[in-house]
Short mmCIF file of C-alpha atoms in Angstrom, two decimals:
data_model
loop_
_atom_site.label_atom_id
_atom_site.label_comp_id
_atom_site.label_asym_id
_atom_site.label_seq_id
_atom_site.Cartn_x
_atom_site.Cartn_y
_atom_site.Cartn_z
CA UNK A 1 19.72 17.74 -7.90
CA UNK A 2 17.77 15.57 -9.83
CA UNK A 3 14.54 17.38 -11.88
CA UNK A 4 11.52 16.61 -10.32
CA UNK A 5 9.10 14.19 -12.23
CA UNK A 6 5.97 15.59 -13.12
CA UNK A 7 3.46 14.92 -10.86
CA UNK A 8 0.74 12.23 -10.72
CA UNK A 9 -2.76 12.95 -11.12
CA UNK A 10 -3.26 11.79 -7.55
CA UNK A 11 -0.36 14.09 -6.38
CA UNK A 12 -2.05 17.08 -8.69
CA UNK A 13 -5.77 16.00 -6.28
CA UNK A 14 -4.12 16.43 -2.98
CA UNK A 15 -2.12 19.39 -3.73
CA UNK A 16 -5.94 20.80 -5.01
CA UNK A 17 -7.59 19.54 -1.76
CA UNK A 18 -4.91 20.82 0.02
CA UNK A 19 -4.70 24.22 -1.24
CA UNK A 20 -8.14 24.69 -1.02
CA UNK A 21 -8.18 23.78 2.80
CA UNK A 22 -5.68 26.39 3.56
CA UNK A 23 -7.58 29.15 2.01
CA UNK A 24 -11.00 28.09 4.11
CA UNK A 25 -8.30 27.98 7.37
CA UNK A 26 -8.01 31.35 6.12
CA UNK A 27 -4.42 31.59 8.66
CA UNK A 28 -2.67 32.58 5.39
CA UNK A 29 -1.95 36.50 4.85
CA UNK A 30 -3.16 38.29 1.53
CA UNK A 31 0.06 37.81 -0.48
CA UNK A 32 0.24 34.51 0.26
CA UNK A 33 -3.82 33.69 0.20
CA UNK A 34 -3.74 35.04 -3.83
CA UNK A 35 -0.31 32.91 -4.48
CA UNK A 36 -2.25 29.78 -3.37
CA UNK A 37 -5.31 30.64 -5.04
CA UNK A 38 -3.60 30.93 -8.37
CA UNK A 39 -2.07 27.93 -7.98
CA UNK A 40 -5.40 26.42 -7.27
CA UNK A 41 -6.96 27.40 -10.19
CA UNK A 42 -4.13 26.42 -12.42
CA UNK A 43 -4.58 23.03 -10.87
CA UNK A 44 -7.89 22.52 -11.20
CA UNK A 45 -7.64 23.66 -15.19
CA UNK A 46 -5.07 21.06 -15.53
CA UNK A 47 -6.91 18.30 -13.77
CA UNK A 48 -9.69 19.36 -16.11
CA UNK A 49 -7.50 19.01 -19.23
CA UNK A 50 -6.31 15.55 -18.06
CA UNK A 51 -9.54 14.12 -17.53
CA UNK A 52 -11.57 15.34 -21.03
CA UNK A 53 -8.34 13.83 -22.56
CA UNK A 54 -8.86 12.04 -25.77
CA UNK A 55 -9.68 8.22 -26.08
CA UNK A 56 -7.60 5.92 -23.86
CA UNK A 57 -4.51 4.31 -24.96
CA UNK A 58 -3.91 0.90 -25.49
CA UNK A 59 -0.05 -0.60 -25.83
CA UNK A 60 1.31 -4.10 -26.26
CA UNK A 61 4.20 -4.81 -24.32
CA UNK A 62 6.34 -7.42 -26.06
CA UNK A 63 8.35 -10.28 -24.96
CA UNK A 64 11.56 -8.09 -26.09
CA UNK A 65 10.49 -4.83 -23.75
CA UNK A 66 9.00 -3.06 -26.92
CA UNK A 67 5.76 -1.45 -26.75
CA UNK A 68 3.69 -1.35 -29.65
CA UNK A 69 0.01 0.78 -30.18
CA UNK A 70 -2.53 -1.63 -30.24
CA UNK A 71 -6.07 -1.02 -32.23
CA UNK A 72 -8.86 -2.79 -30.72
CA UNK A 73 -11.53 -2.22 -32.96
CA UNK B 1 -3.97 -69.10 -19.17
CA UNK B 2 -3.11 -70.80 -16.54
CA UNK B 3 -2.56 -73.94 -18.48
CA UNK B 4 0.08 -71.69 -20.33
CA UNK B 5 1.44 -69.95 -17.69
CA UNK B 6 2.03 -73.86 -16.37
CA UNK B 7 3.39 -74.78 -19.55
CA UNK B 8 6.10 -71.83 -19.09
CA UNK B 9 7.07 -72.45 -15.47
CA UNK B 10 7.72 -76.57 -16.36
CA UNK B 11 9.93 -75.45 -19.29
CA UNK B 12 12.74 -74.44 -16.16
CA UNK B 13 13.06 -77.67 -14.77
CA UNK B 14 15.26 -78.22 -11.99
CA UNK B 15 17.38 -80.68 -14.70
CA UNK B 16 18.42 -77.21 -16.45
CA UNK B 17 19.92 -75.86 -13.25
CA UNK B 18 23.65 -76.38 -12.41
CA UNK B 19 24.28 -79.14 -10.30
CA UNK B 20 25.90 -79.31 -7.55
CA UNK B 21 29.27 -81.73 -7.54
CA UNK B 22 29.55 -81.90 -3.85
CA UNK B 23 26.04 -82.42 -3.02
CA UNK B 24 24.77 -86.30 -2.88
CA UNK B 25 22.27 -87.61 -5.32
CA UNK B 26 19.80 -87.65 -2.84
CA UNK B 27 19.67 -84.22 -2.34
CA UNK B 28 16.53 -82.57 -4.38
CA UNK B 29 17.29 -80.25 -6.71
CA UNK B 30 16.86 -76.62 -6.21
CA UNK B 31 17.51 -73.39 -7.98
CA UNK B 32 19.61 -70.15 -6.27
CA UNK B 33 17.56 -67.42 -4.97
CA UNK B 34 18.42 -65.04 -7.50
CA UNK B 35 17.03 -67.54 -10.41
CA UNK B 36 13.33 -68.24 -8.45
CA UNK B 37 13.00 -64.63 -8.25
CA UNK B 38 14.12 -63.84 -11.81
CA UNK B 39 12.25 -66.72 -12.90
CA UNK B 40 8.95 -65.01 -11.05
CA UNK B 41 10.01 -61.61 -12.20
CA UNK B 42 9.71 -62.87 -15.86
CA UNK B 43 6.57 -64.63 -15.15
CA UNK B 44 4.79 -61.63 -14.02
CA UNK B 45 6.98 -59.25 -16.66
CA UNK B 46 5.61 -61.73 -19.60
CA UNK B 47 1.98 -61.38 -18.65
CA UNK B 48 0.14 -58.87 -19.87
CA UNK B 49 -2.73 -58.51 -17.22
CA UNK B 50 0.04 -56.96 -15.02
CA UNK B 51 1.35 -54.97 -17.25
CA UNK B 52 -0.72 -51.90 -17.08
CA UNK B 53 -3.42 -52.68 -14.53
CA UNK B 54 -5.70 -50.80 -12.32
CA UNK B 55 -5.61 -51.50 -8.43
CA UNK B 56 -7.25 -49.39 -5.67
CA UNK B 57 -6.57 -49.10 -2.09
CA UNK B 58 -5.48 -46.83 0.36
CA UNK B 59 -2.31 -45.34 0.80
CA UNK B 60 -0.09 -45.64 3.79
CA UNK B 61 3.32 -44.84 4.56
CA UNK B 62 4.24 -42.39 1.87
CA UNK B 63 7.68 -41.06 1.51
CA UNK B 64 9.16 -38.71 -1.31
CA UNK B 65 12.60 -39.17 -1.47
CA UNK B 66 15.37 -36.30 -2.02
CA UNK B 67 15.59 -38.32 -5.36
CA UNK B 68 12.23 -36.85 -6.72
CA UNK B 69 10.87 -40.31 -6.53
CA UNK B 70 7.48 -41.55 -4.27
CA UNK B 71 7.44 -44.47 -2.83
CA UNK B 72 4.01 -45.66 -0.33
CA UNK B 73 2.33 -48.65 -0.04
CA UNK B 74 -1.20 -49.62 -1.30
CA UNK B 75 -3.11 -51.66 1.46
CA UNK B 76 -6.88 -53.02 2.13
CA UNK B 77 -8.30 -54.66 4.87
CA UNK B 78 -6.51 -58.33 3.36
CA UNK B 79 -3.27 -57.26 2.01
CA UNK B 80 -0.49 -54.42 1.50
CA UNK B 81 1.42 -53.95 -1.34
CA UNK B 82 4.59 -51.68 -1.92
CA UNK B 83 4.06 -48.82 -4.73
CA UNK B 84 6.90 -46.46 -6.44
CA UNK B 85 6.02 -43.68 -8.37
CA UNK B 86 9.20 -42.09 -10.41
CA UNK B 87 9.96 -38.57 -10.39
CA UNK B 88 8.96 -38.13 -14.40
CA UNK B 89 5.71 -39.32 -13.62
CA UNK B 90 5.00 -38.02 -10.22
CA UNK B 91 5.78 -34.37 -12.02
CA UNK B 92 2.81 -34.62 -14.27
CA UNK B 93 0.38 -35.16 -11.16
CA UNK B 94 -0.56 -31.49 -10.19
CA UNK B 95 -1.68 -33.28 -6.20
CA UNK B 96 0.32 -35.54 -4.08
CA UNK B 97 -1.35 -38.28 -2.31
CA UNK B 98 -1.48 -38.36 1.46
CA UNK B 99 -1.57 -41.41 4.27
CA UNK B 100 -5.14 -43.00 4.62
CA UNK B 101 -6.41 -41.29 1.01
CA UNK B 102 -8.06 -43.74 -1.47
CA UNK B 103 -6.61 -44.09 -4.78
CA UNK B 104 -6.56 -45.44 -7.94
CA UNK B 105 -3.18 -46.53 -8.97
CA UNK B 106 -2.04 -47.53 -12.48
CA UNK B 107 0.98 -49.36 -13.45
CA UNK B 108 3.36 -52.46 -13.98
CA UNK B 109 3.80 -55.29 -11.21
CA UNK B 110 7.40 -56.10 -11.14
CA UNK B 111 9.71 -57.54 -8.17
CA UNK B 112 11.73 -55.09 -6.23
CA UNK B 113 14.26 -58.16 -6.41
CA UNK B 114 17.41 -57.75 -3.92
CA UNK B 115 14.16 -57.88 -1.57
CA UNK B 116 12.28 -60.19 -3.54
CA UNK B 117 9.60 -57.65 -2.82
CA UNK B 118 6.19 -57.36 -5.03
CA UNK B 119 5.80 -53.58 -6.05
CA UNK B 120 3.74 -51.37 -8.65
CA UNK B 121 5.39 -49.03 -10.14
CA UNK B 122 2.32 -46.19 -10.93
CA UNK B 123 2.43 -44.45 -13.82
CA UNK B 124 -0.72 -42.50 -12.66
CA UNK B 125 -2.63 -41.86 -9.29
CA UNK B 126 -6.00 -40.59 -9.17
CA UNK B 127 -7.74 -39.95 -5.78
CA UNK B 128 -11.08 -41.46 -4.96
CA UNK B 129 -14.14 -39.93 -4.47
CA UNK B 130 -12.95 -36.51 -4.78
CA UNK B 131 -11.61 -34.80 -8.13
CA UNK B 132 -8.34 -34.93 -8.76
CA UNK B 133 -7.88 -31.04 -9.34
CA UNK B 134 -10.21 -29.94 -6.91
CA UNK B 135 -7.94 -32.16 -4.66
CA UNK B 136 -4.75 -30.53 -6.00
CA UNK B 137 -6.45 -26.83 -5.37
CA UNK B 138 -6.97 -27.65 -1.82
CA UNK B 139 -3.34 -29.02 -1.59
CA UNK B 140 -1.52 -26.02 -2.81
CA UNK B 141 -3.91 -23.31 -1.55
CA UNK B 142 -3.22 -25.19 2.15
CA UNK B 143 0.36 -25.17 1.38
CA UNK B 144 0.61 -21.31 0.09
CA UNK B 145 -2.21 -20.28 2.93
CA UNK B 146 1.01 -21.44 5.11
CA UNK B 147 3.77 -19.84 3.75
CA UNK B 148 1.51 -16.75 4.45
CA UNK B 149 1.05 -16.07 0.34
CA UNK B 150 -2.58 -15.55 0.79
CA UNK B 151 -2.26 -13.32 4.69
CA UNK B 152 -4.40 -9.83 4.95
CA UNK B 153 -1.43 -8.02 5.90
CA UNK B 154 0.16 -9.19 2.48
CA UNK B 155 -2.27 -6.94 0.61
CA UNK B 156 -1.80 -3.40 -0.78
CA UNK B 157 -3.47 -0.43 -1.61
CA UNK B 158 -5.22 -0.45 -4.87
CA UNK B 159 -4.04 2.74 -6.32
CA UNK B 160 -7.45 5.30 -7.02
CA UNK B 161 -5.95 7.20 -10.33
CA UNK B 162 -3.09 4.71 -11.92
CA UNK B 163 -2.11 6.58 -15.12
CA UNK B 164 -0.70 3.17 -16.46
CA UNK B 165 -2.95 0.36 -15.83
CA UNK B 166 -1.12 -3.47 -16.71
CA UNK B 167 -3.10 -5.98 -18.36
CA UNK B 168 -2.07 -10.23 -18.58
CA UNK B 169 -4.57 -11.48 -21.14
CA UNK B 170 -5.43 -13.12 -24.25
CA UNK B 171 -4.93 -10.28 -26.80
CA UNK B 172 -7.64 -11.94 -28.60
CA UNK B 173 -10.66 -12.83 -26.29
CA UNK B 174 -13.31 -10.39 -25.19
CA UNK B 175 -11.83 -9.74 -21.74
CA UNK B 176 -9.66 -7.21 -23.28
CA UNK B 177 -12.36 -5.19 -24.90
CA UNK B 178 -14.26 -5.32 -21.77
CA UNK B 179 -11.41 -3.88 -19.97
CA UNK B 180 -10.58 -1.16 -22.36
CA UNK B 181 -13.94 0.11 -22.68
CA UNK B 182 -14.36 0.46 -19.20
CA UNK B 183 -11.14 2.25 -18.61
CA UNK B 184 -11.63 4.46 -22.02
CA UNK B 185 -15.21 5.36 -20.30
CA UNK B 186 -14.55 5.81 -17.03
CA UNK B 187 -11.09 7.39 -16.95
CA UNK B 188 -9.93 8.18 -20.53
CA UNK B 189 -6.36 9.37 -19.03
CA UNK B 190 -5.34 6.19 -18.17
CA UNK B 191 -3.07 4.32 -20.57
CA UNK B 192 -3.08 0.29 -20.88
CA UNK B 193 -0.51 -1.99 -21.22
CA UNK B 194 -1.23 -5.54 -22.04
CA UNK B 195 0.75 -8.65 -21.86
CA UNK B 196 -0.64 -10.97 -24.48
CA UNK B 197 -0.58 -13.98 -22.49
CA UNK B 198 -1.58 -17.70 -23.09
CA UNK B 199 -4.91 -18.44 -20.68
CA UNK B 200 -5.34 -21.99 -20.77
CA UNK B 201 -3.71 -25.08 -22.05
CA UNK B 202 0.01 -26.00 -22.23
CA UNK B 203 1.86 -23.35 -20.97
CA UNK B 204 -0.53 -21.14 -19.90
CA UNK B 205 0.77 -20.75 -16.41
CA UNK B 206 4.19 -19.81 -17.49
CA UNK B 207 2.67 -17.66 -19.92
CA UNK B 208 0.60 -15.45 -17.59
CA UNK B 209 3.17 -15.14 -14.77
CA UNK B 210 5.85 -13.99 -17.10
CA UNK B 211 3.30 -11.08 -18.30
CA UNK B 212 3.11 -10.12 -14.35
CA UNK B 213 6.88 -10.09 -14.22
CA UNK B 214 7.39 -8.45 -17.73
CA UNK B 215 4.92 -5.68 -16.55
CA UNK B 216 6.72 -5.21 -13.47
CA UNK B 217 10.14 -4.96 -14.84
CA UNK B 218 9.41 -2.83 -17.64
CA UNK B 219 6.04 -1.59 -17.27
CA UNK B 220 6.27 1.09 -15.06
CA UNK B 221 2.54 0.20 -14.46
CA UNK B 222 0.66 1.73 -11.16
CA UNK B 223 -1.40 -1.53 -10.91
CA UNK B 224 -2.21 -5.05 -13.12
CA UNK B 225 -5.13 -6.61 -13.82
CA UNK B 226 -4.73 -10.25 -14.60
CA UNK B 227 -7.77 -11.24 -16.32
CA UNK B 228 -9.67 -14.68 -18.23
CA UNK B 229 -12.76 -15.39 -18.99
CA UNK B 230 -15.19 -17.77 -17.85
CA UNK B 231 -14.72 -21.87 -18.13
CA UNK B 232 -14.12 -25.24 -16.70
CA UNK B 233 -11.74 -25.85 -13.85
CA UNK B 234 -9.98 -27.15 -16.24
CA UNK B 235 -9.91 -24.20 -18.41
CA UNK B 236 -8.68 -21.65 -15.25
CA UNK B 237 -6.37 -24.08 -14.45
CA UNK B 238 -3.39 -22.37 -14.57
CA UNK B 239 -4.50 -19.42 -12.31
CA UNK B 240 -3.95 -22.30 -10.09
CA UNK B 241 -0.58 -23.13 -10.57
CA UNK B 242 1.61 -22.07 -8.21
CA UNK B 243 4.03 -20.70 -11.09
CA UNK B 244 1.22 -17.89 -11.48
CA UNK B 245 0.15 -17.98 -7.37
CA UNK B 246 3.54 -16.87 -6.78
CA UNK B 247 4.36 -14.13 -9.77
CA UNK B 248 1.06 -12.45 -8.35
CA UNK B 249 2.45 -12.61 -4.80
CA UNK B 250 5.93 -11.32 -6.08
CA UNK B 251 4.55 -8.45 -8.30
CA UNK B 252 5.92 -4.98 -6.98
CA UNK B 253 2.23 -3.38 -8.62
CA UNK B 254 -0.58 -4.39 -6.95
CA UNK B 255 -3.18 -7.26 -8.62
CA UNK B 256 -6.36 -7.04 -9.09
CA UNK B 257 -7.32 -11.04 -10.46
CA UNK B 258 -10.17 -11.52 -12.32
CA UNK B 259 -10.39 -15.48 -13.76
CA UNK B 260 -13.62 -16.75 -14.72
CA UNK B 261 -17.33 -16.12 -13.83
CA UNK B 262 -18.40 -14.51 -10.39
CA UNK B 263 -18.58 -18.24 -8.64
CA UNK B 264 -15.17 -19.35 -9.98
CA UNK B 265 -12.16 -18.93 -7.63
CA UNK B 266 -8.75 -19.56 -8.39
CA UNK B 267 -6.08 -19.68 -5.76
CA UNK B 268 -4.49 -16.12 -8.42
CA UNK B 269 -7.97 -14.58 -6.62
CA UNK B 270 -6.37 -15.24 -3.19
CA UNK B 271 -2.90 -14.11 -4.00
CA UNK B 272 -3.72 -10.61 -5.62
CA UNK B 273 -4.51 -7.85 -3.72
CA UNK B 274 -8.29 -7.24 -4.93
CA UNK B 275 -10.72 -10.08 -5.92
CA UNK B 276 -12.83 -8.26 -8.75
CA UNK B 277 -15.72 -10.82 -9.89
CA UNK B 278 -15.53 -9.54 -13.90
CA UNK B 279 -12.98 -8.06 -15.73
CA UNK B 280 -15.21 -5.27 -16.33
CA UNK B 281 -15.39 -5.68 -12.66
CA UNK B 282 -11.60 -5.13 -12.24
CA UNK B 283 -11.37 -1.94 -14.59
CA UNK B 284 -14.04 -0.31 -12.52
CA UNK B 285 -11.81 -0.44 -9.39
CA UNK B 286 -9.17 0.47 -10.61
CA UNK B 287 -10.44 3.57 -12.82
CA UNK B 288 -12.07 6.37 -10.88
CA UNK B 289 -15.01 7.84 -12.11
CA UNK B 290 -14.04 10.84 -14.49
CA UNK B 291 -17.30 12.33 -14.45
CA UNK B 292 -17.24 12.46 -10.53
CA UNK B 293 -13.57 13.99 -10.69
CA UNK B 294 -15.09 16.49 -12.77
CA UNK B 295 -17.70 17.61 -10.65
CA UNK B 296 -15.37 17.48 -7.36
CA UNK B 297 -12.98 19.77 -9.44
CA UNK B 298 -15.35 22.31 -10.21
CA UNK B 299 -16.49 22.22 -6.31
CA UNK B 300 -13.01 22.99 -5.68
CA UNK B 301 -12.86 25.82 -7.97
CA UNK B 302 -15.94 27.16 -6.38
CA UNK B 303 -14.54 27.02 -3.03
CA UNK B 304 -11.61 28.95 -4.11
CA UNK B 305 -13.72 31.78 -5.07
CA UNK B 306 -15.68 31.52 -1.99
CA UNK B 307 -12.63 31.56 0.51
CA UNK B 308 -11.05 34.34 -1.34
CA UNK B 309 -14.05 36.49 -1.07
CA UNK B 310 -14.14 35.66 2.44
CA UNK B 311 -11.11 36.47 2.91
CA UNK B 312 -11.84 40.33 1.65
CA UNK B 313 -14.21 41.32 4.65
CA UNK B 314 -12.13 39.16 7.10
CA UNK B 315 -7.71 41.55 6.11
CA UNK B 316 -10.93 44.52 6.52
CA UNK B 317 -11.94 43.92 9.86
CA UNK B 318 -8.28 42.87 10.68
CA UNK B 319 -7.75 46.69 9.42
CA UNK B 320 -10.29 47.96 11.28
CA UNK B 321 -9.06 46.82 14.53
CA UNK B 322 -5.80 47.57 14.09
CA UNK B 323 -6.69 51.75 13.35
CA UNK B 324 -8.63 51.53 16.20
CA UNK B 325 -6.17 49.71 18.51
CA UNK B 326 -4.20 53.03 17.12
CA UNK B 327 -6.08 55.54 18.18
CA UNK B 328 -7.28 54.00 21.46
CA UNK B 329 -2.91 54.29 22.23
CA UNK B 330 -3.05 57.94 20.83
CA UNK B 331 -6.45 58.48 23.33
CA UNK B 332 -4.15 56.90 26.43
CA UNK B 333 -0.88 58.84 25.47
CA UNK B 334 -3.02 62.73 25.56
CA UNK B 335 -4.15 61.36 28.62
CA UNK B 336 -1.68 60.50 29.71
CA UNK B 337 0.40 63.24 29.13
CA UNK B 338 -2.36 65.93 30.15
CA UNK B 339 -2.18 63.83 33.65
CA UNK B 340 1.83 64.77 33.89
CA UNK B 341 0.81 68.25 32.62
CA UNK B 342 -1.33 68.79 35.46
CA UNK B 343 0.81 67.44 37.95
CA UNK B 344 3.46 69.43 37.43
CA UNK B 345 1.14 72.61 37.20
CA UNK B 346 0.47 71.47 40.90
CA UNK B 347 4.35 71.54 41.99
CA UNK B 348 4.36 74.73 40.21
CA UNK B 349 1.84 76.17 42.09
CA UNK B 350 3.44 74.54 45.81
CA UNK B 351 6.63 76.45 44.79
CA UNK B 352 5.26 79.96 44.47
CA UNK B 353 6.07 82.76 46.62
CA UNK B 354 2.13 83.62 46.87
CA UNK B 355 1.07 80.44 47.94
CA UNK B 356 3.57 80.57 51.04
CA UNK B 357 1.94 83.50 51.73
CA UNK B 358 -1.58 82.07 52.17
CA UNK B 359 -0.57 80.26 54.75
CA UNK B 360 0.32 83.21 56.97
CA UNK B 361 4.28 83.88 56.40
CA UNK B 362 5.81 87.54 55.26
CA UNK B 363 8.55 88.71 52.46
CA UNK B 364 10.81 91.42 53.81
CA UNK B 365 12.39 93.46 50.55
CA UNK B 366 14.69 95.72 50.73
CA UNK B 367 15.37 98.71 48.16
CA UNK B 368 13.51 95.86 46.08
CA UNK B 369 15.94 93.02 46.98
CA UNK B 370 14.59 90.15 49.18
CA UNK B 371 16.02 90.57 52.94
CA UNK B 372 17.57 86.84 53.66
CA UNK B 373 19.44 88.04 57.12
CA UNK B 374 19.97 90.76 59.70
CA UNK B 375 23.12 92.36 57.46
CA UNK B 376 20.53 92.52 54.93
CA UNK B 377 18.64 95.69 57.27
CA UNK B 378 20.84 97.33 59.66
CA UNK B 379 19.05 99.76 62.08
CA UNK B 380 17.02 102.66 60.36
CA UNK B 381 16.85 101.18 57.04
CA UNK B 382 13.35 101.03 55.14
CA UNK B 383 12.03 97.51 54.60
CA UNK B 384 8.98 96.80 52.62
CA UNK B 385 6.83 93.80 53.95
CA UNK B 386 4.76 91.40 51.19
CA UNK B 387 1.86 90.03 53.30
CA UNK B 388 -0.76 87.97 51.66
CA UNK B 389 -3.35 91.15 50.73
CA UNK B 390 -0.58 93.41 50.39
CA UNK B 391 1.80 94.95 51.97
CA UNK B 392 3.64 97.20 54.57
CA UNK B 393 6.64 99.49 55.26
CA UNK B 394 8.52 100.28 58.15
CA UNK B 395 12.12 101.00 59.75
CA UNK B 396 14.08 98.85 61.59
CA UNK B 397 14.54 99.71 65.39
CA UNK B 398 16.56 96.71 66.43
CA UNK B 399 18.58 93.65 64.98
CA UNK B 400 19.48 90.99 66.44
CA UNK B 401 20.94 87.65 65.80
CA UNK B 402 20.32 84.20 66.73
CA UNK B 403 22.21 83.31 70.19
CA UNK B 404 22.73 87.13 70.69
CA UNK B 405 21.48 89.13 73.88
CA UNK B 406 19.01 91.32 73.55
#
């Protein structure tokens, strides 16, 4: 099977908004309602990291297919 | 000029053409077909006024030919005259003239001469009246609005958190920097890649929509803006051009076009999937705002917590009910089983010797053993009776059996 690509920032939202849904449904036993709020909170700390992230990037993509940084300032 | 133009026409003289030997001498001279309409073709070739001249009139009859080539007529209310335009110079016109539009034709007069017809052949074509560009906009975006290019349905989703963000620009005008400070504020995580691309002038269209395709091919962009800065018509032109109306149209990422000030639109606007009016404009929609994300992930967090918690008091009560559900079952079973108890208690008590008694009947024992028939007591044995209070003894005087004589 071929490994799954990391997911998108948008995927990493849902899955958030979804998990958090279920737990408020509250139809999910104990076992399962502390799996899903662990992966919540990982979630959430990662969408955290990716959005104090550094400076933007900015690449040049050539004619030939090669990408080269590009400094604006 | 006319004097010279005289001068030239007297110099062929019907003496210099070819006589005929079987014609009579009083037969005028005349010239073949083909020589009159050289000799006018030259005439008109050798005079400079028609040349390169202006005429205007309306066009009627046009035809393009498989060729490439154009070929209409020019007409007024007094006269009509036949016009081709050749493929090389037809290319350069970026509109195409249509029956009953005014022009402005330039070109050479010559003779079309197996007809013997008068034509010009235009070198240029301008339309009357209305610009020629804003003319040629109409054209194409008519055309392309009909193919369905421009249609609703055609348009995507503009993606809300595009990690790779495509750029077609000028790597050196200010529309970058606008873009890239807007993205780098708004949504630092996203990453841009720009297509240096040429944005006006020779070129320019060919420029831009190989950006779009390079992007798309080998990108791996979630969306492209394609972006210029304000100018003439002239200027945006080539977000016009139908090379760069169709790459935006073909791109497998969505578009978001911004060309030119808030007023300008180029038919690139109609083709990509989001209009934005500024490049700054066009970052904004397609960066969310990182701030907001922020404070909607820390609302998730907190409502986490809160359902967790919630959940606590809600497995307790589940508890609750179930212990009690429990020993409501364990309440119904000693009932239940104290009912059985006391029924059989009851059969019990039906079943005993002493309660036969009650109701009036008597136990005859012998020698302590329970007399069942006659054998039991012959004559002048002693019998003990069991009566309800107590009992009695006596002997037996008489037996008899059931069906016997007394």
């Amino acid at each position: 099977m071929a490994k799954k690509a990391e997911p998108t920032f948008e995927e990493d939202i849902e899955a958030l908004d979804g998990i958090v849904a279920q737990l408020e449904g509250g139809e999910l036993g104990l076992d399962e309602s502390l799996k899903r709020f662990e992966e919540g909170v990982a979630l959430a700390r990662k969408l955290r990291a990716r959005l104090d992230a550094a400076q933007g990037r900015i690449e040049e993509l050539l004619e030939t297919g090669e990408v080269r940084r590009l400094d604006l300032e | 000029m006319t004097r010279r133009r005289d001068a030239k026409l007297s110099s062929f003289g019907p003496a210099e053409e070819p006589e005929s030997p079987s014609r009579g001498a009083e037969e005028p001279p005349a010239l073949a077909v083909s020589t009159l309409v050289g000799l006018v073709d030259r005439a008109i070739k050798g005079d400079d006024r028609f040349a390169d001249v202006w005429v205007r009139g309306e066009v009627s009859g046009f035809r393009p030919a498989a060729s490439g080539h154009w070929y209409f007529d020019l007409k007024d209310e007094g006269a009509l005259l036949h016009a081709a335009m050749f493929r090389a110079d037809n290319g350069r016109l970026k509109w195409q003239p249509e029956d009953g539009a005014e022009v402005l034709a330039r070109g050479r007069v010559a003779i079309y001469s197996s007809r013997s017809e008068l034509q010009v052949v235009v070198k240029d074509l301008r339309p009357v009246g209305v610009g020629a560009l804003a003319l040629a906009f109409e054209q194409l975006r008519r055309r392309l609005e009909a193919e369905g290019l421009f249609a609703p349905e055609r348009k995507r989703p503009i993606p809300q958190f595009p990690s790779r963000i495509g750029v077609v620009t000028s790597l050196s005008g200010a529309v970058l920097r606008d873009v890239a400070r807007t993205a780098a504020r708004r949504f630092p995580a996203a990453r841009l890649l720009v297509a240096d691309a040429r944005v006006q002038g020779e070129g320019a269209a060919e420029s831009v929509a190989r950006g779009i395709e390079r992007l798309n091919a080998r990108g791996h962009v979630d969306a492209i803006i394609v972006a210029r800065g304000g100018g003439s018509m002239e200027d945006l032109w080539a977000f016009n051009e139908e090379r760069v109306v169709r790459a935006v149209a073909a791109s497998a990422a969505p578009v978001v076009s911004a060309v030119g000030h808030e007023t300008d639109f180029t038919l690139c606007d109609f083709a990509a999937d989001l209009r934005a009016s500024t490049p700054t404009a066009a970052a904004e929609a397609l960066t969310p705002d990182a701030g907001e994300l922020l404070a909607w992930v820390g609302e998730s967090e907190a409502r986490l917590v809160r359902a967790l918690e919630d959940l606590v008091p809600d497995l307790q009560q589940g508890l609750d009910e179930r212990v009690e559900r429990a020993a409501a079952a364990m309440r119904r079973r000693v009932a239940r089983e104290a009912d059985l108890l006391a029924q059989r208690a009851g059969r019990l008590e039906s079943l005993s010797p002493l309660a036969v008694l009650a109701r009036g009947y008597a136990v005859a024992k012998r020698e302590g053993r329970l007399v069942r028939e006659v054998a039991d007591a012959p004559p002048g044995s002693e019998v003990e009776v069991v009566l309800r209070d107590g009992a009695l003894w006596g002997k037996v005087t008489k037996v008899r059996r059931h069906g016997e004589e007394g």
